[in-house]
GROMACS .gro file of C-alpha atoms in nm:
model
  347
    1UNK     CA    1  -7.017  -6.135  -2.634
    2UNK     CA    2  -7.091  -5.855  -2.469
    3UNK     CA    3  -7.467  -5.740  -2.362
    4UNK     CA    4  -7.634  -5.367  -2.374
    5UNK     CA    5  -7.464  -5.079  -2.135
    6UNK     CA    6  -7.646  -5.029  -1.844
    7UNK     CA    7  -7.781  -4.677  -1.824
    8UNK     CA    8  -7.555  -4.428  -1.618
    9UNK     CA    9  -7.253  -4.710  -1.605
   10UNK     CA   10  -6.881  -4.652  -1.781
   11UNK     CA   11  -6.817  -4.749  -2.138
   12UNK     CA   12  -6.541  -5.059  -2.154
   13UNK     CA   13  -6.243  -4.825  -2.187
   14UNK     CA   14  -6.300  -4.509  -2.051
   15UNK     CA   15  -6.216  -4.300  -1.731
   16UNK     CA   16  -6.459  -4.224  -1.445
   17UNK     CA   17  -6.435  -3.871  -1.527
   18UNK     CA   18  -6.491  -3.929  -1.882
   19UNK     CA   19  -6.837  -4.106  -1.789
   20UNK     CA   20  -6.958  -3.838  -1.558
   21UNK     CA   21  -6.897  -3.606  -1.768
   22UNK     CA   22  -7.134  -3.762  -2.064
   23UNK     CA   23  -7.393  -3.892  -1.804
   24UNK     CA   24  -7.617  -3.786  -1.525
   25UNK     CA   25  -7.382  -3.743  -1.159
   26UNK     CA   26  -7.436  -4.029  -0.940
   27UNK     CA   27  -7.401  -3.962  -0.561
   28UNK     CA   28  -7.295  -4.325  -0.486
   29UNK     CA   29  -6.962  -4.473  -0.517
   30UNK     CA   30  -6.858  -4.641  -0.838
   31UNK     CA   31  -6.847  -5.004  -0.870
   32UNK     CA   32  -6.574  -5.166  -0.940
   33UNK     CA   33  -6.313  -4.873  -0.980
   34UNK     CA   34  -5.969  -4.928  -1.166
   35UNK     CA   35  -5.662  -4.743  -1.097
   36UNK     CA   36  -5.739  -4.491  -1.325
   37UNK     CA   37  -6.052  -4.475  -1.167
   38UNK     CA   38  -5.939  -4.420  -0.831
   39UNK     CA   39  -5.668  -4.210  -0.971
   40UNK     CA   40  -5.932  -3.969  -1.073
   41UNK     CA   41  -6.125  -3.991  -0.763
   42UNK     CA   42  -5.869  -3.922  -0.531
   43UNK     CA   43  -5.828  -3.554  -0.573
   44UNK     CA   44  -6.165  -3.491  -0.527
   45UNK     CA   45  -6.223  -3.583  -0.148
   46UNK     CA   46  -5.977  -3.324  -0.028
   47UNK     CA   47  -6.256  -3.053  -0.074
   48UNK     CA   48  -6.645  -3.039   0.027
   49UNK     CA   49  -6.807  -3.262  -0.183
   50UNK     CA   50  -7.162  -3.189  -0.404
   51UNK     CA   51  -7.368  -3.420  -0.245
   52UNK     CA   52  -7.422  -3.211   0.105
   53UNK     CA   53  -7.361  -2.904   0.294
   54UNK     CA   54  -7.046  -2.815   0.427
   55UNK     CA   55  -7.149  -2.865   0.776
   56UNK     CA   56  -6.804  -2.618   0.908
   57UNK     CA   57  -6.869  -2.320   0.723
   58UNK     CA   58  -7.019  -2.021   0.988
   59UNK     CA   59  -7.289  -1.977   0.759
   60UNK     CA   60  -7.465  -2.304   0.787
   61UNK     CA   61  -7.740  -2.416   1.043
   62UNK     CA   62  -7.470  -2.648   1.184
   63UNK     CA   63  -7.203  -2.359   1.199
   64UNK     CA   64  -7.434  -2.144   1.381
   65UNK     CA   65  -7.525  -2.428   1.628
   66UNK     CA   66  -7.156  -2.471   1.677
   67UNK     CA   67  -7.082  -2.122   1.778
   68UNK     CA   68  -7.366  -2.119   2.074
   69UNK     CA   69  -7.654  -1.989   1.855
   70UNK     CA   70  -7.976  -2.197   1.814
   71UNK     CA   71  -8.115  -2.237   1.468
   72UNK     CA   72  -8.345  -1.944   1.345
   73UNK     CA   73  -8.266  -1.730   1.708
   74UNK     CA   74  -8.286  -1.361   1.629
   75UNK     CA   75  -8.230  -1.135   1.996
   76UNK     CA   76  -8.373  -0.830   1.822
   77UNK     CA   77  -8.695  -1.056   1.787
   78UNK     CA   78  -8.730  -1.125   2.136
   79UNK     CA   79  -8.973  -0.966   2.382
   80UNK     CA   80  -9.104  -0.682   2.160
   81UNK     CA   81  -9.208  -0.352   2.284
   82UNK     CA   82  -9.563  -0.393   2.195
   83UNK     CA   83  -9.601  -0.681   2.361
   84UNK     CA   84  -9.457  -0.549   2.683
   85UNK     CA   85  -9.650  -0.223   2.686
   86UNK     CA   86 -10.004  -0.445   2.634
   87UNK     CA   87  -9.876  -0.660   2.901
   88UNK     CA   88  -9.841  -0.378   3.162
   89UNK     CA   89 -10.128  -0.214   3.008
   90UNK     CA   90 -10.384  -0.492   3.115
   91UNK     CA   91 -10.265  -0.505   3.449
   92UNK     CA   92 -10.480  -0.400   3.758
   93UNK     CA   93 -10.226  -0.179   3.937
   94UNK     CA   94 -10.223   0.006   3.590
   95UNK     CA   95 -10.557   0.029   3.518
   96UNK     CA   96 -10.644   0.147   3.877
   97UNK     CA   97 -10.351   0.412   3.927
   98UNK     CA   98 -10.416   0.564   3.608
   99UNK     CA   99 -10.789   0.582   3.729
  100UNK     CA  100 -10.709   0.734   4.053
  101UNK     CA  101 -10.475   0.992   3.841
  102UNK     CA  102 -10.742   1.100   3.629
  103UNK     CA  103 -10.988   1.132   3.925
  104UNK     CA  104 -10.830   1.344   4.173
  105UNK     CA  105 -10.855   1.650   3.984
  106UNK     CA  106 -11.233   1.586   3.976
  107UNK     CA  107 -11.243   1.512   4.344
  108UNK     CA  108 -11.044   1.850   4.405
  109UNK     CA  109 -11.329   2.053   4.185
  110UNK     CA  110 -11.613   1.874   4.366
  111UNK     CA  111 -11.454   1.972   4.680
  112UNK     CA  112 -11.423   2.382   4.544
  113UNK     CA  113 -11.796   2.324   4.458
  114UNK     CA  114 -11.869   2.195   4.812
  115UNK     CA  115 -11.665   2.419   5.035
  116UNK     CA  116 -11.611   2.708   4.838
  117UNK     CA  117 -11.284   2.931   4.727
  118UNK     CA  118 -10.981   2.767   4.917
  119UNK     CA  119 -10.791   3.012   5.106
  120UNK     CA  120 -10.397   3.019   5.171
  121UNK     CA  121 -10.413   2.972   5.563
  122UNK     CA  122 -10.089   2.788   5.578
  123UNK     CA  123  -9.848   3.046   5.352
  124UNK     CA  124  -9.679   2.695   5.261
  125UNK     CA  125  -9.802   2.764   4.900
  126UNK     CA  126  -9.630   3.005   4.581
  127UNK     CA  127  -9.956   3.165   4.604
  128UNK     CA  128 -10.139   2.940   4.352
  129UNK     CA  129 -10.395   2.811   4.635
  130UNK     CA  130 -10.626   3.112   4.669
  131UNK     CA  131 -10.608   3.174   4.280
  132UNK     CA  132 -10.722   2.798   4.215
  133UNK     CA  133 -11.079   2.911   4.097
  134UNK     CA  134 -10.961   3.226   3.910
  135UNK     CA  135 -10.922   2.956   3.521
  136UNK     CA  136 -10.922   2.653   3.421
  137UNK     CA  137 -10.527   2.709   3.399
  138UNK     CA  138 -10.496   2.796   3.755
  139UNK     CA  139 -10.683   2.538   3.840
  140UNK     CA  140 -10.463   2.300   3.667
  141UNK     CA  141 -10.163   2.513   3.832
  142UNK     CA  142 -10.310   2.417   4.155
  143UNK     CA  143 -10.376   2.084   4.073
  144UNK     CA  144 -10.019   2.005   3.953
  145UNK     CA  145  -9.867   2.173   4.266
  146UNK     CA  146 -10.092   1.955   4.513
  147UNK     CA  147  -9.953   1.622   4.311
  148UNK     CA  148  -9.596   1.684   4.268
  149UNK     CA  149  -9.494   1.651   4.604
  150UNK     CA  150  -9.659   1.291   4.675
  151UNK     CA  151  -9.831   1.138   4.403
  152UNK     CA  152  -9.702   1.142   4.112
  153UNK     CA  153  -9.391   1.048   4.274
  154UNK     CA  154  -9.584   0.764   4.413
  155UNK     CA  155  -9.699   0.691   4.078
  156UNK     CA  156  -9.371   0.695   3.902
  157UNK     CA  157  -9.237   0.445   4.178
  158UNK     CA  158  -9.481   0.193   4.135
  159UNK     CA  159  -9.446   0.147   3.745
  160UNK     CA  160  -9.044   0.117   3.755
  161UNK     CA  161  -8.991  -0.045   4.068
  162UNK     CA  162  -9.271  -0.311   3.985
  163UNK     CA  163  -9.184  -0.376   3.659
  164UNK     CA  164  -8.902  -0.649   3.722
  165UNK     CA  165  -8.942  -0.734   4.059
  166UNK     CA  166  -9.266  -0.835   3.961
  167UNK     CA  167  -9.182  -1.064   3.787
  168UNK     CA  168  -8.931  -1.227   3.997
  169UNK     CA  169  -9.221  -1.244   4.263
  170UNK     CA  170  -9.373  -1.484   3.997
  171UNK     CA  171  -9.144  -1.662   3.927
  172UNK     CA  172  -9.148  -1.617   3.563
  173UNK     CA  173  -8.870  -1.394   3.566
  174UNK     CA  174  -8.645  -1.713   3.503
  175UNK     CA  175  -8.877  -1.795   3.222
  176UNK     CA  176  -8.829  -1.476   3.034
  177UNK     CA  177  -8.471  -1.523   3.049
  178UNK     CA  178  -8.427  -1.908   2.920
  179UNK     CA  179  -8.699  -1.776   2.641
  180UNK     CA  180  -8.444  -1.696   2.566
  181UNK     CA  181  -8.459  -1.282   2.591
  182UNK     CA  182  -8.074  -1.132   2.671
  183UNK     CA  183  -8.093  -0.986   2.995
  184UNK     CA  184  -7.994  -0.624   2.875
  185UNK     CA  185  -8.307  -0.635   2.609
  186UNK     CA  186  -8.502  -0.744   2.885
  187UNK     CA  187  -8.402  -0.431   3.098
  188UNK     CA  188  -8.418  -0.196   2.819
  189UNK     CA  189  -8.798  -0.320   2.717
  190UNK     CA  190  -8.923  -0.317   3.102
  191UNK     CA  191  -8.728   0.066   3.163
  192UNK     CA  192  -8.885   0.189   2.850
  193UNK     CA  193  -9.233   0.037   2.895
  194UNK     CA  194  -9.215   0.202   3.289
  195UNK     CA  195  -9.080   0.532   3.154
  196UNK     CA  196  -9.430   0.545   2.876
  197UNK     CA  197  -9.616   0.470   3.124
  198UNK     CA  198  -9.498   0.733   3.427
  199UNK     CA  199  -9.504   0.969   3.144
  200UNK     CA  200  -9.868   0.915   3.036
  201UNK     CA  201  -9.992   0.934   3.397
  202UNK     CA  202  -9.817   1.249   3.445
  203UNK     CA  203  -9.985   1.410   3.101
  204UNK     CA  204 -10.322   1.242   3.175
  205UNK     CA  205 -10.342   1.382   3.526
  206UNK     CA  206 -10.227   1.763   3.329
  207UNK     CA  207 -10.489   1.746   3.088
  208UNK     CA  208 -10.796   1.599   3.282
  209UNK     CA  209 -10.673   1.913   3.545
  210UNK     CA  210 -10.688   2.162   3.263
  211UNK     CA  211 -11.010   2.039   3.080
  212UNK     CA  212 -11.178   2.017   3.415
  213UNK     CA  213 -11.076   2.343   3.544
  214UNK     CA  214 -11.152   2.478   3.189
  215UNK     CA  215 -11.520   2.341   3.230
  216UNK     CA  216 -11.594   2.463   3.544
  217UNK     CA  217 -11.429   2.778   3.581
  218UNK     CA  218 -11.351   2.906   3.212
  219UNK     CA  219 -11.060   2.951   2.964
  220UNK     CA  220 -10.871   3.260   3.029
  221UNK     CA  221 -10.517   3.390   3.180
  222UNK     CA  222 -10.314   3.281   3.449
  223UNK     CA  223 -10.346   3.484   3.718
  224UNK     CA  224 -10.004   3.508   3.926
  225UNK     CA  225  -9.941   3.531   4.269
  226UNK     CA  226  -9.783   3.879   4.259
  227UNK     CA  227 -10.063   4.014   4.056
  228UNK     CA  228  -9.968   3.992   3.744
  229UNK     CA  229 -10.123   3.756   3.451
  230UNK     CA  230 -10.008   3.526   3.181
  231UNK     CA  231 -10.180   3.592   2.842
  232UNK     CA  232 -10.440   3.317   2.757
  233UNK     CA  233 -10.244   3.271   2.427
  234UNK     CA  234  -9.927   3.124   2.594
  235UNK     CA  235 -10.091   2.872   2.845
  236UNK     CA  236 -10.090   2.573   2.674
  237UNK     CA  237  -9.695   2.561   2.558
  238UNK     CA  238  -9.654   2.715   2.941
  239UNK     CA  239  -9.839   2.436   3.101
  240UNK     CA  240  -9.655   2.186   2.834
  241UNK     CA  241  -9.308   2.278   2.986
  242UNK     CA  242  -9.473   2.264   3.330
  243UNK     CA  243  -9.571   1.879   3.265
  244UNK     CA  244  -9.238   1.795   3.081
  245UNK     CA  245  -9.041   1.948   3.403
  246UNK     CA  246  -9.237   1.772   3.658
  247UNK     CA  247  -9.160   1.476   3.439
  248UNK     CA  248  -8.845   1.537   3.441
  249UNK     CA  249  -8.767   1.569   3.774
  250UNK     CA  250  -8.937   1.240   3.833
  251UNK     CA  251  -8.667   1.061   3.688
  252UNK     CA  252  -8.467   1.018   3.960
  253UNK     CA  253  -8.748   0.832   4.156
  254UNK     CA  254  -8.840   0.617   3.875
  255UNK     CA  255  -8.438   0.542   3.838
  256UNK     CA  256  -8.438   0.412   4.192
  257UNK     CA  257  -8.708   0.203   4.166
  258UNK     CA  258  -8.620   0.060   3.861
  259UNK     CA  259  -8.298  -0.009   4.039
  260UNK     CA  260  -8.417  -0.181   4.330
  261UNK     CA  261  -8.688  -0.353   4.154
  262UNK     CA  262  -8.382  -0.542   3.992
  263UNK     CA  263  -8.187  -0.612   4.351
  264UNK     CA  264  -8.512  -0.760   4.548
  265UNK     CA  265  -8.769  -0.981   4.449
  266UNK     CA  266  -9.033  -0.808   4.656
  267UNK     CA  267  -9.191  -0.519   4.471
  268UNK     CA  268  -9.334  -0.369   4.737
  269UNK     CA  269  -8.977  -0.310   4.864
  270UNK     CA  270  -8.826  -0.140   4.542
  271UNK     CA  271  -9.148   0.075   4.525
  272UNK     CA  272  -9.125   0.204   4.912
  273UNK     CA  273  -8.718   0.261   4.882
  274UNK     CA  274  -8.830   0.538   4.600
  275UNK     CA  275  -9.122   0.691   4.765
  276UNK     CA  276  -8.909   0.678   5.094
  277UNK     CA  277  -8.659   0.881   4.855
  278UNK     CA  278  -8.892   1.178   4.820
  279UNK     CA  279  -9.017   1.150   5.128
  280UNK     CA  280  -8.662   1.160   5.325
  281UNK     CA  281  -8.529   1.416   5.055
  282UNK     CA  282  -8.787   1.674   5.112
  283UNK     CA  283  -8.758   1.659   5.481
  284UNK     CA  284  -8.376   1.724   5.438
  285UNK     CA  285  -8.422   1.995   5.214
  286UNK     CA  286  -8.628   2.186   5.484
  287UNK     CA  287  -8.300   2.170   5.704
  288UNK     CA  288  -8.177   2.513   5.606
  289UNK     CA  289  -7.873   2.408   5.824
  290UNK     CA  290  -7.711   2.204   5.507
  291UNK     CA  291  -7.678   2.566   5.295
  292UNK     CA  292  -7.551   2.464   4.968
  293UNK     CA  293  -7.571   2.121   4.990
  294UNK     CA  294  -7.954   2.121   4.972
  295UNK     CA  295  -7.874   2.200   4.592
  296UNK     CA  296  -7.781   1.838   4.573
  297UNK     CA  297  -8.102   1.691   4.672
  298UNK     CA  298  -8.329   1.487   4.389
  299UNK     CA  299  -8.650   1.759   4.561
  300UNK     CA  300  -8.446   2.069   4.626
  301UNK     CA  301  -8.551   2.225   4.271
  302UNK     CA  302  -8.911   1.994   4.243
  303UNK     CA  303  -9.115   2.330   4.219
  304UNK     CA  304  -8.893   2.507   3.951
  305UNK     CA  305  -9.181   2.461   3.717
  306UNK     CA  306  -9.378   2.780   3.890
  307UNK     CA  307  -9.091   2.993   3.717
  308UNK     CA  308  -9.238   2.891   3.389
  309UNK     CA  309  -9.576   3.078   3.466
  310UNK     CA  310  -9.379   3.387   3.492
  311UNK     CA  311  -9.450   3.651   3.252
  312UNK     CA  312  -9.070   3.597   3.139
  313UNK     CA  313  -8.976   3.220   3.206
  314UNK     CA  314  -8.684   3.178   3.366
  315UNK     CA  315  -8.466   2.874   3.305
  316UNK     CA  316  -8.193   2.835   3.564
  317UNK     CA  317  -8.393   2.660   3.813
  318UNK     CA  318  -8.522   2.380   3.587
  319UNK     CA  319  -8.231   2.349   3.407
  320UNK     CA  320  -8.057   2.277   3.744
  321UNK     CA  321  -8.318   2.057   3.860
  322UNK     CA  322  -8.297   1.828   3.537
  323UNK     CA  323  -7.967   1.794   3.519
  324UNK     CA  324  -7.957   1.690   3.893
  325UNK     CA  325  -8.216   1.459   3.832
  326UNK     CA  326  -8.084   1.314   3.506
  327UNK     CA  327  -7.778   1.271   3.702
  328UNK     CA  328  -7.898   1.025   3.931
  329UNK     CA  329  -8.106   0.853   3.698
  330UNK     CA  330  -7.835   0.786   3.470
  331UNK     CA  331  -7.623   0.635   3.772
  332UNK     CA  332  -7.892   0.422   3.898
  333UNK     CA  333  -7.973   0.260   3.590
  334UNK     CA  334  -7.612   0.192   3.530
  335UNK     CA  335  -7.606  -0.011   3.881
  336UNK     CA  336  -7.959  -0.166   3.761
  337UNK     CA  337  -7.790  -0.262   3.468
  338UNK     CA  338  -7.436  -0.353   3.594
  339UNK     CA  339  -7.608  -0.573   3.882
  340UNK     CA  340  -7.898  -0.765   3.679
  341UNK     CA  341  -7.579  -0.867   3.430
  342UNK     CA  342  -7.435  -1.084   3.723
  343UNK     CA  343  -7.731  -1.160   3.896
  344UNK     CA  344  -7.788  -1.553   3.976
  345UNK     CA  345  -8.186  -1.570   3.866
  346UNK     CA  346  -8.347  -1.846   4.054
  347UNK     CA  347  -8.684  -1.735   4.107
   0.00000   0.00000   0.00000
């Protein structure tokens, strides 16, 4: 005499396939399989079972771990540009340097107010010194001429030369790479923020100089050294060209500082090396015996922006200067990425 059949159990005389088709699917092995059940269940073990994920599939978590990538890791989300920009903007050296850049035009304005109008005594300027107090744009052009040779190169070298070396000096560079942030992405973020800060410094300097000069001497035409004048209606876009060229000519300084920043752990060494390039190049450019070879020097065309203040703008000198500066910058940046990719970072 047979009792009631347990739920989920196979009826007498039925195969395992028929039992599973008519009742709920069980995850455990069938108890007491007969010959028919073994024959029916045997082929199902050749493929992936329905009780768990296929661990060898590329799209699964285990498959990603086997390929060398952690679960949920996305290189494109590491070290966001906004985070790096905020970190660098909050640093004391950034705030101090931007403050000095904004203060220099005001210091020169105060010097003119105390000592009177400047005079061109050395004969080495393009004639902008005695015209500095003629109008606000004239004052801005003079201030840019005074800062192009040293102040602005130092600021750009500071941002680009300090960006990676400072992390190594703080012993945080290896922790950034262990996050893990890909090395190329780390350098791209560092370089982009450093160049952005350099552009901010140059634009801030020109804007403060133009605003302070306009407040002191009024808005008007740009008086030129040869006696001509640039209409006031063209001042803004001409000054934008001047500012853009000044920044473009400093790319070689920033690229050298950035490359040195990936080579050394001393930020001052990287910044000093980039500033030294400006000094040495300026000295060599004064040696007339070098002839046409001086055209290859990074600072040979650093004052070519004065051609933008002529009644008819001359582009040839500025194009040549940007080509030389950009070529050096591309080579030095490539060296930085190539060397850092192979560097054993221990700091």
